[in-house]
Short mmCIF file of C-alpha atoms in Angstrom, two decimals:
data_model
loop_
_atom_site.label_atom_id
_atom_site.label_comp_id
_atom_site.label_asym_id
_atom_site.label_seq_id
_atom_site.Cartn_x
_atom_site.Cartn_y
_atom_site.Cartn_z
CA MET A 6 16.59 7.16 -11.66
CA SER A 7 17.63 6.41 -8.10
CA ASN A 8 16.45 3.32 -6.27
CA GLU A 9 14.71 5.23 -3.48
CA THR A 10 13.05 8.60 -3.08
CA ALA A 11 12.13 10.34 0.13
CA LEU A 12 8.56 9.79 1.25
CA GLY A 13 8.02 13.53 1.18
CA SER A 14 8.50 13.66 -2.59
CA PRO A 15 5.53 13.01 -4.87
CA ALA A 16 7.74 11.49 -7.55
CA SER A 17 8.79 8.13 -6.19
CA SER A 18 11.11 5.78 -7.98
CA LEU A 19 10.74 2.09 -8.59
CA ARG A 20 12.98 -0.86 -8.15
CA GLY A 21 12.90 -3.39 -10.95
CA ARG A 22 11.78 -6.92 -10.30
CA ALA A 23 14.18 -9.80 -10.27
CA GLY A 24 15.08 -10.94 -13.75
CA GLY A 25 14.43 -7.51 -15.26
CA GLU A 26 10.63 -7.85 -15.20
CA THR A 27 8.66 -4.66 -15.57
CA ILE A 28 5.97 -3.64 -13.14
CA SER A 29 2.41 -4.71 -13.86
CA PRO A 30 -0.16 -2.41 -15.46
CA ARG A 31 -2.17 -2.54 -12.18
CA GLN A 32 0.82 -1.32 -10.17
CA GLN A 33 1.68 1.30 -12.77
CA ALA A 34 -1.90 2.63 -12.60
CA VAL A 35 -1.62 3.07 -8.83
CA LEU A 36 1.74 4.81 -8.97
CA SER A 37 0.58 7.06 -11.80
CA TYR A 38 -2.59 7.96 -9.89
CA LEU A 39 -0.60 8.91 -6.80
CA ARG A 40 1.85 10.98 -8.83
CA GLU A 41 -0.92 12.73 -10.78
CA HIS A 42 -2.45 13.82 -7.47
CA ASP A 43 0.89 14.82 -5.90
CA ILE A 44 0.58 12.21 -3.16
CA PRO A 45 4.02 11.30 -1.75
CA PHE A 46 4.88 7.62 -1.40
CA GLU A 47 7.68 5.10 -1.62
CA CYS A 48 7.41 1.86 -3.55
CA TYR A 49 9.58 -1.22 -3.59
CA ASN A 50 9.15 -4.53 -5.36
CA HIS A 51 9.79 -8.03 -4.10
CA PRO A 52 8.82 -11.64 -4.86
CA GLU A 53 5.11 -12.49 -4.78
CA GLY A 54 3.44 -12.34 -1.37
CA LYS A 55 -0.24 -13.33 -1.71
CA THR A 56 -0.65 -13.97 2.01
CA ILE A 57 0.57 -12.00 5.01
CA GLU A 58 2.88 -14.87 5.92
CA GLU A 59 4.49 -14.79 2.46
CA ALA A 60 4.66 -11.00 2.32
CA LYS A 61 6.35 -10.73 5.73
CA ARG A 62 9.41 -12.44 4.25
CA TRP A 63 9.82 -9.55 1.80
CA TRP A 64 8.64 -6.47 3.67
CA LYS A 65 11.28 -3.99 4.71
CA ASP A 66 11.63 -2.85 8.29
CA ASP A 67 10.51 0.63 7.24
CA GLY A 68 8.51 1.58 10.34
CA SER A 69 5.18 1.45 8.51
CA VAL A 70 2.14 -0.46 9.66
CA HIS A 71 1.67 -3.20 7.10
CA CYS A 72 -2.03 -3.71 6.44
CA LYS A 73 -4.15 -6.74 5.72
CA ASN A 74 -7.10 -6.18 3.41
CA ILE A 75 -10.20 -8.29 2.93
CA PHE A 76 -13.11 -7.80 0.54
CA MET A 77 -16.58 -8.74 1.78
CA ARG A 78 -20.22 -8.53 0.74
CA ASN A 79 -23.54 -8.46 2.53
CA HIS A 80 -25.92 -11.43 2.40
CA LYS A 81 -27.86 -9.98 -0.55
CA GLY A 82 -24.70 -9.27 -2.51
CA ASN A 83 -25.68 -5.68 -3.20
CA LYS A 84 -23.21 -4.02 -0.79
CA HIS A 85 -19.46 -4.55 -0.75
CA TYR A 86 -16.91 -3.65 1.89
CA LEU A 87 -13.15 -3.41 1.88
CA ILE A 88 -11.68 -3.86 5.35
CA CYS A 89 -8.11 -2.80 6.19
CA TYR A 90 -6.41 -3.58 9.47
CA HIS A 91 -2.99 -4.08 11.04
CA CYS A 92 -1.52 -7.29 9.64
CA ASP A 93 -0.62 -8.60 13.12
CA HIS A 94 -4.14 -8.11 14.51
CA ASP A 95 -7.23 -10.26 14.21
CA PHE A 96 -10.44 -8.74 12.94
CA ASP A 97 -13.81 -9.76 14.38
CA ILE A 98 -16.27 -10.00 11.48
CA HIS A 99 -19.21 -10.51 13.87
CA ASP A 100 -18.33 -7.27 15.65
CA LEU A 101 -18.28 -5.48 12.28
CA GLU A 102 -21.69 -6.95 11.42
CA ALA A 103 -23.11 -5.69 14.74
CA ARG A 104 -21.61 -2.20 14.27
CA LEU A 105 -22.83 -1.96 10.69
CA LYS A 106 -26.31 -3.11 11.70
CA ALA A 107 -26.48 -0.46 14.44
CA THR A 108 -25.25 2.28 12.08
CA LEU A 109 -27.73 1.34 9.36
CA GLN A 110 -30.65 1.07 11.78
CA ALA A 111 -29.77 4.48 13.26
CA GLN A 112 -30.10 5.85 9.72
CA GLY A 113 -33.47 4.09 9.28
CA LEU A 114 -31.98 1.61 6.79
CA PRO A 115 -32.30 -2.19 6.78
CA SER A 116 -29.55 -4.31 8.33
CA CYS A 117 -26.69 -5.54 6.17
CA GLY A 118 -27.23 -9.08 7.47
CA LYS A 119 -24.44 -11.60 7.55
CA LEU A 120 -21.16 -10.66 5.89
CA SER A 121 -19.16 -13.12 3.80
CA PHE A 122 -16.10 -13.03 1.61
CA ALA A 123 -16.82 -11.68 -1.85
CA SER A 124 -16.02 -13.92 -4.80
CA PRO A 125 -13.03 -13.33 -7.09
CA GLU A 126 -15.53 -12.28 -9.77
CA ARG A 127 -16.98 -9.57 -7.54
CA MET A 128 -13.48 -8.48 -6.57
CA MET A 129 -12.60 -8.07 -10.24
CA LYS A 130 -15.89 -6.29 -11.02
CA TYR A 131 -15.68 -3.70 -8.24
CA LEU A 132 -11.95 -3.33 -7.55
CA GLY A 133 -10.32 -4.66 -10.71
CA LEU A 134 -8.22 -6.98 -8.53
CA GLU A 135 -7.45 -10.65 -8.08
CA PRO A 136 -7.22 -12.52 -4.76
CA GLY A 137 -3.86 -11.90 -3.08
CA SER A 138 -3.63 -8.33 -4.36
CA VAL A 139 -6.52 -6.71 -2.49
CA SER A 140 -5.70 -3.15 -1.56
CA PRO A 141 -7.44 0.16 -0.95
CA PHE A 142 -5.69 1.31 -4.12
CA GLY A 143 -8.21 -0.87 -5.95
CA LEU A 144 -10.73 1.88 -5.22
CA ILE A 145 -9.32 3.79 -8.21
CA ASN A 146 -11.17 1.19 -10.31
CA ASP A 147 -14.48 1.67 -8.46
CA THR A 148 -15.67 4.68 -10.45
CA GLU A 149 -19.23 4.32 -9.16
CA HIS A 150 -18.03 4.38 -5.51
CA HIS A 151 -19.87 1.17 -4.73
CA VAL A 152 -17.36 -0.15 -2.18
CA HIS A 153 -17.32 1.20 1.39
CA LEU A 154 -13.96 1.11 3.18
CA PHE A 155 -13.59 0.23 6.86
CA LEU A 156 -10.26 1.05 8.48
CA ASP A 157 -9.22 -0.36 11.82
CA ALA A 158 -9.16 2.52 14.33
CA CYS A 159 -5.62 1.58 15.41
CA LEU A 160 -4.40 2.73 11.97
CA LYS A 161 -5.20 6.31 13.01
CA ASP A 162 -2.14 6.16 15.29
CA ALA A 163 0.23 5.06 12.54
CA GLU A 164 2.62 7.55 11.00
CA THR A 165 2.99 5.50 7.82
CA LEU A 166 1.00 2.64 6.30
CA SER A 167 1.89 0.11 3.64
CA PHE A 168 -0.27 -1.69 1.10
CA HIS A 169 0.11 -3.69 -2.09
CA PRO A 170 -0.05 -1.42 -5.15
CA ASN A 171 -2.77 -3.73 -6.58
CA ASP A 172 -0.02 -6.28 -7.21
CA CYS A 173 1.30 -8.60 -4.51
CA ARG A 174 4.84 -8.21 -5.85
CA GLY A 175 5.17 -4.67 -4.55
CA THR A 176 4.65 -2.53 -1.49
CA VAL A 177 3.69 1.15 -1.30
CA VAL A 178 4.60 3.03 1.87
CA ILE A 179 2.53 6.16 2.43
CA ARG A 180 2.01 8.59 5.31
CA ARG A 181 -1.38 8.14 6.92
CA GLU A 182 -2.30 11.79 6.22
CA ASP A 183 -1.42 11.32 2.55
CA PHE A 184 -3.40 8.07 2.46
CA GLU A 185 -6.44 9.90 3.85
CA ARG A 186 -5.96 12.57 1.18
CA TYR A 187 -5.91 9.76 -1.42
CA LEU A 188 -9.22 8.47 0.00
CA LYS A 189 -10.83 11.89 -0.26
CA ILE A 190 -9.68 12.21 -3.87
CA VAL A 191 -10.79 8.72 -4.90
CA GLY A 192 -14.23 9.47 -3.44
CA ASN A 193 -15.39 6.22 -1.84
CA SER A 194 -17.02 6.40 1.57
CA TYR A 195 -14.82 5.26 4.43
CA GLU A 196 -14.71 5.21 8.20
CA TYR A 197 -12.47 4.12 11.06
CA ILE A 198 -14.02 1.45 13.28
#
């Protein structure tokens, strides 16, 4: 198996971890899901990068927009949101709260109230993930489609995006169009904001 495969090919290869470690079951599940649905991607592994600052040391200069992902909940704890945005940008949570409130009220629904970070337990329950490995690929574990995904509108302009494959010791690079196809297949609601 070669070390790299073209992004246009649905069968991507893997690089082994340092010391001959195998990839994690979480990462394998993501790569298998993408392959089963003929979604092209590239994947490479690197030392652990639980924060953007750590991950930047290991990311390749591959032209993709590397994304930061945060998992939040509403004040009642009955709605959960995954938010993805460009890793070099700040995200205004108060702006998101105001937009979500306006959207819900326009639909005749009650406001979401104040947003806060979801606990590690909620993250595991809904995404099957641990802190430091949050990724939209965690949606494969949300079989009830409970989590709503918000994508920063600037990501619409990106040719390729990169995310953890549910393990902070790897990076998946995927064309934006193929990522959107993944989102349609996985079935969770999502929107660009």
